Amino acid sequence: MKVILLGTAAGGGFPQWNCWCPTCRTARLDPSMAHPRTQSSVAVSANGSNWFLLNASPDVRTQLGRLPHPTGPAARHVPIDGIVFTDAELDHTLGLVLLREAGRLTVWATDAVVRTMEHESRVLAVTRAFADVPAVPLPPGHAVALTLRDGTSSGLTVEAFEVAGHPPRFDSGATPSGHTVGLLLRDAGGACCAYVPGCGAFDEPLAERLAIASLVLFDGTFWSSDELVSRGFSTRDAHAMGHLPIGGTGGSLARLAQLPGTAVYTHINNTNPILLENSAERAAVEQAGMVVGRDGMEFTL
Ligand code: MLT
Ligand code: MN
Ligand code: ZN
């Protein structure tokens, strides 16, 4: 299985357009010390030529340029066979509308996520005015085959699992379950990658699931719970936003360090000090044997 980190920033990207916090400032003035990042998304493939997106970010147009170019003479080429969604947040779904020229694009998501995309944000409904967009249900706990555009097997399955989180802020009618999931991608040879870009708590069932994966791409939104509140950027702390911080007692760093696989942080918010190449927080992540994700990183499992 091949995995490409197409984008590793949280919503707003890095630097965020309206932000001059210390990390955003560094990303603009000295990008070698804080590399700019696009909004979080991943591409996975069993064979290196057929790809699936995990979430569709507003930066999808740029991100798809990282995938292999077509070799045939055809004038039109859709470089992905479908999109799997972990939630219906805007930073994970707006890219679907931007791919409306595809003609046909299959999406995989839980019923709760499909409902939000259909009726609340309407990104599915709007895209359907331009393209055929079948939605395949992703019931948590069941491995579902990812099929190619021609209907044949891709060699990959995806299994969703519920994680702690909050439904999107614009969706007041969200069901209590299914709005936020992690994904386990598996190939026929037994390789397994976990993708969990949003996660509000780390319990034993989660640890057991992630232990199966040799590569764990995990929620790196915030270093500390009060990161936005202390800067006056928000009144909601990390827990209120459904993101478990990396640092501190009970943070994800201590838990991920106990897993057998490689853990990579992604969906990193622009305020997070791990974005600074020379920060103490970056050093702490690396000393624990973990990786701070960066756009373009590739893994072969
Ligand atoms: C999140 O990750 O919690 C959301 O994407 C926040 C947002 O609305 O940008
Ligand atoms: Mn987000
Ligand atoms: Zn910032």
PDB file of N, CA and C in Angstrom, residues 18-93:
ATOM      1  N   ASN A  18      -5.523  34.844   7.669  1.00  0.00           N
ATOM      2  CA  ASN A  18      -5.760  36.024   8.519  1.00  0.00           C
ATOM      3  C   ASN A  18      -4.915  36.005   9.777  1.00  0.00           C
ATOM      4  N   CYS A  19      -3.901  35.154   9.844  1.00  0.00           N
ATOM      5  CA  CYS A  19      -3.206  34.959  11.124  1.00  0.00           C
ATOM      6  C   CYS A  19      -1.728  35.369  11.051  1.00  0.00           C
ATOM      7  N   TRP A  20      -1.320  36.116  12.067  1.00  0.00           N
ATOM      8  CA  TRP A  20       0.079  36.499  12.238  1.00  0.00           C
ATOM      9  C   TRP A  20       0.570  36.074  13.609  1.00  0.00           C
ATOM     10  N   CYS A  21       0.095  34.915  14.073  1.00  0.00           N
ATOM     11  CA  CYS A  21       0.612  34.336  15.327  1.00  0.00           C
ATOM     12  C   CYS A  21       2.080  33.953  15.084  1.00  0.00           C
ATOM     13  N   PRO A  22       2.860  33.648  16.124  1.00  0.00           N
ATOM     14  CA  PRO A  22       4.299  33.385  15.929  1.00  0.00           C
ATOM     15  C   PRO A  22       4.597  32.296  14.891  1.00  0.00           C
ATOM     16  N   THR A  23       3.806  31.240  14.851  1.00  0.00           N
ATOM     17  CA  THR A  23       4.083  30.173  13.877  1.00  0.00           C
ATOM     18  C   THR A  23       3.726  30.619  12.455  1.00  0.00           C
ATOM     19  N   CYS A  24       2.587  31.282  12.283  1.00  0.00           N
ATOM     20  CA  CYS A  24       2.202  31.772  10.941  1.00  0.00           C
ATOM     21  C   CYS A  24       3.208  32.816  10.446  1.00  0.00           C
ATOM     22  N   ARG A  25       3.653  33.670  11.355  1.00  0.00           N
ATOM     23  CA  ARG A  25       4.644  34.696  11.012  1.00  0.00           C
ATOM     24  C   ARG A  25       5.922  34.035  10.486  1.00  0.00           C
ATOM     25  N   THR A  26       6.372  32.992  11.193  1.00  0.00           N
ATOM     26  CA  THR A  26       7.593  32.293  10.775  1.00  0.00           C
ATOM     27  C   THR A  26       7.391  31.622   9.419  1.00  0.00           C
ATOM     28  N   ALA A  27       6.213  31.020   9.214  1.00  0.00           N
ATOM     29  CA  ALA A  27       5.954  30.333   7.937  1.00  0.00           C
ATOM     30  C   ALA A  27       6.036  31.306   6.763  1.00  0.00           C
ATOM     31  N   ARG A  28       5.685  32.584   7.011  1.00  0.00           N
ATOM     32  CA  ARG A  28       5.761  33.571   5.922  1.00  0.00           C
ATOM     33  C   ARG A  28       7.169  34.153   5.772  1.00  0.00           C
ATOM     34  N   LEU A  29       7.815  34.457   6.899  1.00  0.00           N
ATOM     35  CA  LEU A  29       9.069  35.216   6.844  1.00  0.00           C
ATOM     36  C   LEU A  29      10.291  34.309   6.738  1.00  0.00           C
ATOM     37  N   ASP A  30      10.195  33.076   7.265  1.00  0.00           N
ATOM     38  CA  ASP A  30      11.328  32.146   7.232  1.00  0.00           C
ATOM     39  C   ASP A  30      10.800  30.722   7.077  1.00  0.00           C
ATOM     40  N   PRO A  31      10.227  30.415   5.888  1.00  0.00           N
ATOM     41  CA  PRO A  31       9.527  29.131   5.723  1.00  0.00           C
ATOM     42  C   PRO A  31      10.403  27.904   5.936  1.00  0.00           C
ATOM     43  N   SER A  32      11.733  28.066   5.892  1.00  0.00           N
ATOM     44  CA  SER A  32      12.571  26.891   6.164  1.00  0.00           C
ATOM     45  C   SER A  32      12.474  26.480   7.635  1.00  0.00           C
ATOM     46  N   MET A  33      11.991  27.386   8.478  1.00  0.00           N
ATOM     47  CA  MET A  33      11.854  27.079   9.904  1.00  0.00           C
ATOM     48  C   MET A  33      10.424  26.692  10.287  1.00  0.00           C
ATOM     49  N   ALA A  34       9.496  26.801   9.355  1.00  0.00           N
ATOM     50  CA  ALA A  34       8.093  26.408   9.597  1.00  0.00           C
ATOM     51  C   ALA A  34       7.444  26.243   8.229  1.00  0.00           C
ATOM     52  N   HIS A  35       7.511  25.026   7.701  1.00  0.00           N
ATOM     53  CA  HIS A  35       7.093  24.791   6.315  1.00  0.00           C
ATOM     54  C   HIS A  35       5.593  24.993   6.142  1.00  0.00           C
ATOM     55  N   PRO A  36       5.200  25.790   5.144  1.00  0.00           N
ATOM     56  CA  PRO A  36       3.768  25.935   4.855  1.00  0.00           C
ATOM     57  C   PRO A  36       3.124  24.578   4.531  1.00  0.00           C
ATOM     58  N   ARG A  37       1.865  24.469   4.883  1.00  0.00           N
ATOM     59  CA  ARG A  37       1.140  23.205   4.685  1.00  0.00           C
ATOM     60  C   ARG A  37      -0.269  23.484   4.177  1.00  0.00           C
ATOM     61  N   THR A  38      -0.768  22.579   3.331  1.00  0.00           N
ATOM     62  CA  THR A  38      -2.154  22.671   2.878  1.00  0.00           C
ATOM     63  C   THR A  38      -3.051  21.858   3.822  1.00  0.00           C
ATOM     64  N   GLN A  39      -4.368  22.002   3.623  1.00  0.00           N
ATOM     65  CA  GLN A  39      -5.319  21.408   4.566  1.00  0.00           C
ATOM     66  C   GLN A  39      -5.399  19.888   4.416  1.00  0.00           C
ATOM     67  N   SER A  40      -5.641  19.211   5.549  1.00  0.00           N
ATOM     68  CA  SER A  40      -5.347  17.779   5.654  1.00  0.00           C
ATOM     69  C   SER A  40      -6.152  16.914   4.685  1.00  0.00           C
ATOM     70  N   SER A  41      -5.422  16.036   4.040  1.00  0.00           N
ATOM     71  CA  SER A  41      -5.970  15.042   3.123  1.00  0.00           C
ATOM     72  C   SER A  41      -4.869  14.030   2.837  1.00  0.00           C
ATOM     73  N   VAL A  42      -5.287  12.816   2.476  1.00  0.00           N
ATOM     74  CA  VAL A  42      -4.346  11.730   2.221  1.00  0.00           C
ATOM     75  C   VAL A  42      -4.756  11.035   0.930  1.00  0.00           C
ATOM     76  N   ALA A  43      -3.780  10.511   0.196  1.00  0.00           N
ATOM     77  CA  ALA A  43      -4.074   9.637  -0.949  1.00  0.00           C
ATOM     78  C   ALA A  43      -3.526   8.249  -0.650  1.00  0.00           C
ATOM     79  N   VAL A  44      -4.337   7.202  -0.931  1.00  0.00           N
ATOM     80  CA  VAL A  44      -3.897   5.824  -0.721  1.00  0.00           C
ATOM     81  C   VAL A  44      -4.103   5.020  -1.995  1.00  0.00           C
ATOM     82  N   SER A  45      -3.241   4.037  -2.190  1.00  0.00           N
ATOM     83  CA  SER A  45      -3.310   3.198  -3.386  1.00  0.00           C
ATOM     84  C   SER A  45      -2.726   1.831  -3.076  1.00  0.00           C
ATOM     85  N   ALA A  46      -3.319   0.798  -3.686  1.00  0.00           N
ATOM     86  CA  ALA A  46      -2.748  -0.546  -3.538  1.00  0.00           C
ATOM     87  C   ALA A  46      -1.671  -0.790  -4.584  1.00  0.00           C
ATOM     88  N   ASN A  47      -1.781  -0.105  -5.731  1.00  0.00           N
ATOM     89  CA  ASN A  47      -0.895  -0.446  -6.854  1.00  0.00           C
ATOM     90  C   ASN A  47      -0.053   0.735  -7.354  1.00  0.00           C
ATOM     91  N   GLY A  48      -0.238   1.918  -6.781  1.00  0.00           N
ATOM     92  CA  GLY A  48       0.548   3.070  -7.205  1.00  0.00           C
ATOM     93  C   GLY A  48      -0.016   3.779  -8.420  1.00  0.00           C
ATOM     94  N   SER A  49      -1.103   3.247  -9.006  1.00  0.00           N
ATOM     95  CA  SER A  49      -1.712   3.966 -10.133  1.00  0.00           C
ATOM     96  C   SER A  49      -3.186   4.312  -9.919  1.00  0.00           C
ATOM     97  N   ASN A  50      -3.911   3.552  -9.103  1.00  0.00           N
ATOM     98  CA  ASN A  50      -5.297   3.899  -8.772  1.00  0.00           C
ATOM     99  C   ASN A  50      -5.328   4.435  -7.345  1.00  0.00           C
ATOM    100  N   TRP A  51      -5.854   5.657  -7.192  1.00  0.00           N
ATOM    101  CA  TRP A  51      -5.763   6.336  -5.898  1.00  0.00           C
ATOM    102  C   TRP A  51      -7.127   6.687  -5.331  1.00  0.00           C
ATOM    103  N   PHE A  52      -7.209   6.673  -4.007  1.00  0.00           N
ATOM    104  CA  PHE A  52      -8.396   7.141  -3.297  1.00  0.00           C
ATOM    105  C   PHE A  52      -7.988   8.290  -2.387  1.00  0.00           C
ATOM    106  N   LEU A  53      -8.846   9.296  -2.341  1.00  0.00           N
ATOM    107  CA  LEU A  53      -8.624  10.393  -1.397  1.00  0.00           C
ATOM    108  C   LEU A  53      -9.264  10.041  -0.072  1.00  0.00           C
ATOM    109  N   LEU A  54      -8.575  10.372   1.015  1.00  0.00           N
ATOM    110  CA  LEU A  54      -9.190  10.348   2.345  1.00  0.00           C
ATOM    111  C   LEU A  54      -9.442  11.804   2.697  1.00  0.00           C
ATOM    112  N   ASN A  55     -10.680  12.215   2.624  1.00  0.00           N
ATOM    113  CA  ASN A  55     -11.159  13.589   2.758  1.00  0.00           C
ATOM    114  C   ASN A  55     -10.758  14.431   1.540  1.00  0.00           C
ATOM    115  N   ALA A  56     -11.566  15.437   1.274  1.00  0.00           N
ATOM    116  CA  ALA A  56     -11.351  16.302   0.097  1.00  0.00           C
ATOM    117  C   ALA A  56     -11.255  17.736   0.595  1.00  0.00           C
ATOM    118  N   SER A  57     -10.052  18.265   0.634  1.00  0.00           N
ATOM    119  CA  SER A  57      -9.827  19.576   1.240  1.00  0.00           C
ATOM    120  C   SER A  57     -10.050  20.692   0.222  1.00  0.00           C
ATOM    121  N   PRO A  58     -10.206  21.923   0.703  1.00  0.00           N
ATOM    122  CA  PRO A  58     -10.326  23.057  -0.222  1.00  0.00           C
ATOM    123  C   PRO A  58      -9.063  23.254  -1.067  1.00  0.00           C
ATOM    124  N   ASP A  59      -7.970  22.587  -0.707  1.00  0.00           N
ATOM    125  CA  ASP A  59      -6.717  22.677  -1.463  1.00  0.00           C
ATOM    126  C   ASP A  59      -6.561  21.514  -2.443  1.00  0.00           C
ATOM    127  N   VAL A  60      -7.645  20.804  -2.725  1.00  0.00           N
ATOM    128  CA  VAL A  60      -7.551  19.555  -3.494  1.00  0.00           C
ATOM    129  C   VAL A  60      -6.963  19.765  -4.892  1.00  0.00           C
ATOM    130  N   ARG A  61      -7.242  20.902  -5.509  1.00  0.00           N
ATOM    131  CA  ARG A  61      -6.748  21.122  -6.872  1.00  0.00           C
ATOM    132  C   ARG A  61      -5.216  21.064  -6.910  1.00  0.00           C
ATOM    133  N   THR A  62      -4.576  21.752  -5.974  1.00  0.00           N
ATOM    134  CA  THR A  62      -3.115  21.714  -5.883  1.00  0.00           C
ATOM    135  C   THR A  62      -2.642  20.321  -5.469  1.00  0.00           C
ATOM    136  N   GLN A  63      -3.342  19.735  -4.528  1.00  0.00           N
ATOM    137  CA  GLN A  63      -2.885  18.463  -3.956  1.00  0.00           C
ATOM    138  C   GLN A  63      -2.886  17.340  -4.982  1.00  0.00           C
ATOM    139  N   LEU A  64      -3.879  17.313  -5.860  1.00  0.00           N
ATOM    140  CA  LEU A  64      -3.951  16.227  -6.846  1.00  0.00           C
ATOM    141  C   LEU A  64      -2.775  16.269  -7.817  1.00  0.00           C
ATOM    142  N   GLY A  65      -2.117  17.406  -7.929  1.00  0.00           N
ATOM    143  CA  GLY A  65      -0.927  17.509  -8.773  1.00  0.00           C
ATOM    144  C   GLY A  65       0.218  16.633  -8.294  1.00  0.00           C
ATOM    145  N   ARG A  66       0.139  16.154  -7.037  1.00  0.00           N
ATOM    146  CA  ARG A  66       1.187  15.260  -6.513  1.00  0.00           C
ATOM    147  C   ARG A  66       1.025  13.824  -6.990  1.00  0.00           C
ATOM    148  N   LEU A  67      -0.150  13.480  -7.533  1.00  0.00           N
ATOM    149  CA  LEU A  67      -0.375  12.098  -7.966  1.00  0.00           C
ATOM    150  C   LEU A  67       0.259  11.876  -9.336  1.00  0.00           C
ATOM    151  N   PRO A  68       0.573  10.604  -9.670  1.00  0.00           N
ATOM    152  CA  PRO A  68       1.226  10.319 -10.948  1.00  0.00           C
ATOM    153  C   PRO A  68       0.424  10.859 -12.132  1.00  0.00           C
ATOM    154  N   HIS A  69       1.106  11.375 -13.129  1.00  0.00           N
ATOM    155  CA  HIS A  69       0.446  11.907 -14.316  1.00  0.00           C
ATOM    156  C   HIS A  69       0.007  10.760 -15.223  1.00  0.00           C
ATOM    157  N   PRO A  70      -1.059  10.961 -16.033  1.00  0.00           N
ATOM    158  CA  PRO A  70      -1.526   9.884 -16.913  1.00  0.00           C
ATOM    159  C   PRO A  70      -0.490   9.577 -17.987  1.00  0.00           C
ATOM    160  N   THR A  71      -0.459   8.303 -18.396  1.00  0.00           N
ATOM    161  CA  THR A  71       0.509   7.895 -19.412  1.00  0.00           C
ATOM    162  C   THR A  71      -0.155   7.747 -20.782  1.00  0.00           C
ATOM    163  N   GLY A  72      -1.478   7.574 -20.810  1.00  0.00           N
ATOM    164  CA  GLY A  72      -2.187   7.349 -22.078  1.00  0.00           C
ATOM    165  C   GLY A  72      -2.468   8.643 -22.819  1.00  0.00           C
ATOM    166  N   PRO A  73      -3.079   8.533 -24.034  1.00  0.00           N
ATOM    167  CA  PRO A  73      -3.328   9.702 -24.883  1.00  0.00           C
ATOM    168  C   PRO A  73      -4.615  10.458 -24.531  1.00  0.00           C
ATOM    169  N   ALA A  74      -5.439   9.913 -23.609  1.00  0.00           N
ATOM    170  CA  ALA A  74      -6.744  10.526 -23.341  1.00  0.00           C
ATOM    171  C   ALA A  74      -6.581  11.981 -22.901  1.00  0.00           C
ATOM    172  N   ALA A  75      -7.490  12.852 -23.384  1.00  0.00           N
ATOM    173  CA  ALA A  75      -7.407  14.284 -23.081  1.00  0.00           C
ATOM    174  C   ALA A  75      -7.940  14.599 -21.685  1.00  0.00           C
ATOM    175  N   ARG A  76      -8.771  13.718 -21.165  1.00  0.00           N
ATOM    176  CA  ARG A  76      -9.299  13.925 -19.814  1.00  0.00           C
ATOM    177  C   ARG A  76      -8.915  12.737 -18.947  1.00  0.00           C
ATOM    178  N   HIS A  77      -8.532  13.009 -17.687  1.00  0.00           N
ATOM    179  CA  HIS A  77      -8.091  11.942 -16.795  1.00  0.00           C
ATOM    180  C   HIS A  77      -8.452  12.334 -15.366  1.00  0.00           C
ATOM    181  N   VAL A  78      -9.309  11.560 -14.736  1.00  0.00           N
ATOM    182  CA  VAL A  78      -9.644  11.797 -13.324  1.00  0.00           C
ATOM    183  C   VAL A  78      -8.677  10.955 -12.489  1.00  0.00           C
ATOM    184  N   PRO A  79      -7.790  11.599 -11.717  1.00  0.00           N
ATOM    185  CA  PRO A  79      -6.686  10.863 -11.087  1.00  0.00           C
ATOM    186  C   PRO A  79      -7.060  10.076  -9.833  1.00  0.00           C
ATOM    187  N   ILE A  80      -8.343  10.103  -9.445  1.00  0.00           N
ATOM    188  CA  ILE A  80      -8.764   9.333  -8.263  1.00  0.00           C
ATOM    189  C   ILE A  80      -9.969   8.477  -8.616  1.00  0.00           C
ATOM    190  N   ASP A  81     -10.100   7.364  -7.882  1.00  0.00           N
ATOM    191  CA  ASP A  81     -11.235   6.466  -8.090  1.00  0.00           C
ATOM    192  C   ASP A  81     -12.364   6.720  -7.102  1.00  0.00           C
ATOM    193  N   GLY A  82     -12.130   7.542  -6.102  1.00  0.00           N
ATOM    194  CA  GLY A  82     -13.186   7.859  -5.144  1.00  0.00           C
ATOM    195  C   GLY A  82     -12.621   8.569  -3.929  1.00  0.00           C
ATOM    196  N   ILE A  83     -13.545   8.924  -3.028  1.00  0.00           N
ATOM    197  CA  ILE A  83     -13.169   9.683  -1.828  1.00  0.00           C
ATOM    198  C   ILE A  83     -13.829   9.036  -0.610  1.00  0.00           C
ATOM    199  N   VAL A  84     -13.051   8.846   0.451  1.00  0.00           N
ATOM    200  CA  VAL A  84     -13.583   8.362   1.724  1.00  0.00           C
ATOM    201  C   VAL A  84     -13.556   9.530   2.707  1.00  0.00           C
ATOM    202  N   PHE A  85     -14.661   9.728   3.434  1.00  0.00           N
ATOM    203  CA  PHE A  85     -14.731  10.854   4.373  1.00  0.00           C
ATOM    204  C   PHE A  85     -14.728  10.359   5.824  1.00  0.00           C
ATOM    205  N   THR A  86     -14.025  11.115   6.688  1.00  0.00           N
ATOM    206  CA  THR A  86     -14.030  10.801   8.116  1.00  0.00           C
ATOM    207  C   THR A  86     -15.083  11.603   8.879  1.00  0.00           C
ATOM    208  N   ASP A  87     -15.539  12.704   8.301  1.00  0.00           N
ATOM    209  CA  ASP A  87     -16.519  13.584   8.948  1.00  0.00           C
ATOM    210  C   ASP A  87     -17.009  14.548   7.879  1.00  0.00           C
ATOM    211  N   ALA A  88     -17.883  15.461   8.261  1.00  0.00           N
ATOM    212  CA  ALA A  88     -18.442  16.397   7.271  1.00  0.00           C
ATOM    213  C   ALA A  88     -17.962  17.829   7.502  1.00  0.00           C
ATOM    214  N   GLU A  89     -16.830  17.983   8.231  1.00  0.00           N
ATOM    215  CA  GLU A  89     -16.284  19.327   8.453  1.00  0.00           C
ATOM    216  C   GLU A  89     -15.945  19.983   7.108  1.00  0.00           C
ATOM    217  N   LEU A  90     -16.011  21.293   7.065  1.00  0.00           N
ATOM    218  CA  LEU A  90     -15.779  22.000   5.802  1.00  0.00           C
ATOM    219  C   LEU A  90     -14.369  21.741   5.263  1.00  0.00           C
ATOM    220  N   ASP A  91     -13.360  21.712   6.165  1.00  0.00           N
ATOM    221  CA  ASP A  91     -11.985  21.527   5.668  1.00  0.00           C
ATOM    222  C   ASP A  91     -11.771  20.118   5.094  1.00  0.00           C
ATOM    223  N   HIS A  92     -12.699  19.193   5.347  1.00  0.00           N
ATOM    224  CA  HIS A  92     -12.566  17.824   4.838  1.00  0.00           C
ATOM    225  C   HIS A  92     -13.506  17.524   3.678  1.00  0.00           C
ATOM    226  N   THR A  93     -14.401  18.448   3.346  1.00  0.00           N
ATOM    227  CA  THR A  93     -15.429  18.125   2.343  1.00  0.00           C
ATOM    228  C   THR A  93     -15.589  19.160   1.228  1.00  0.00           C
TER     229      THR A  93
END
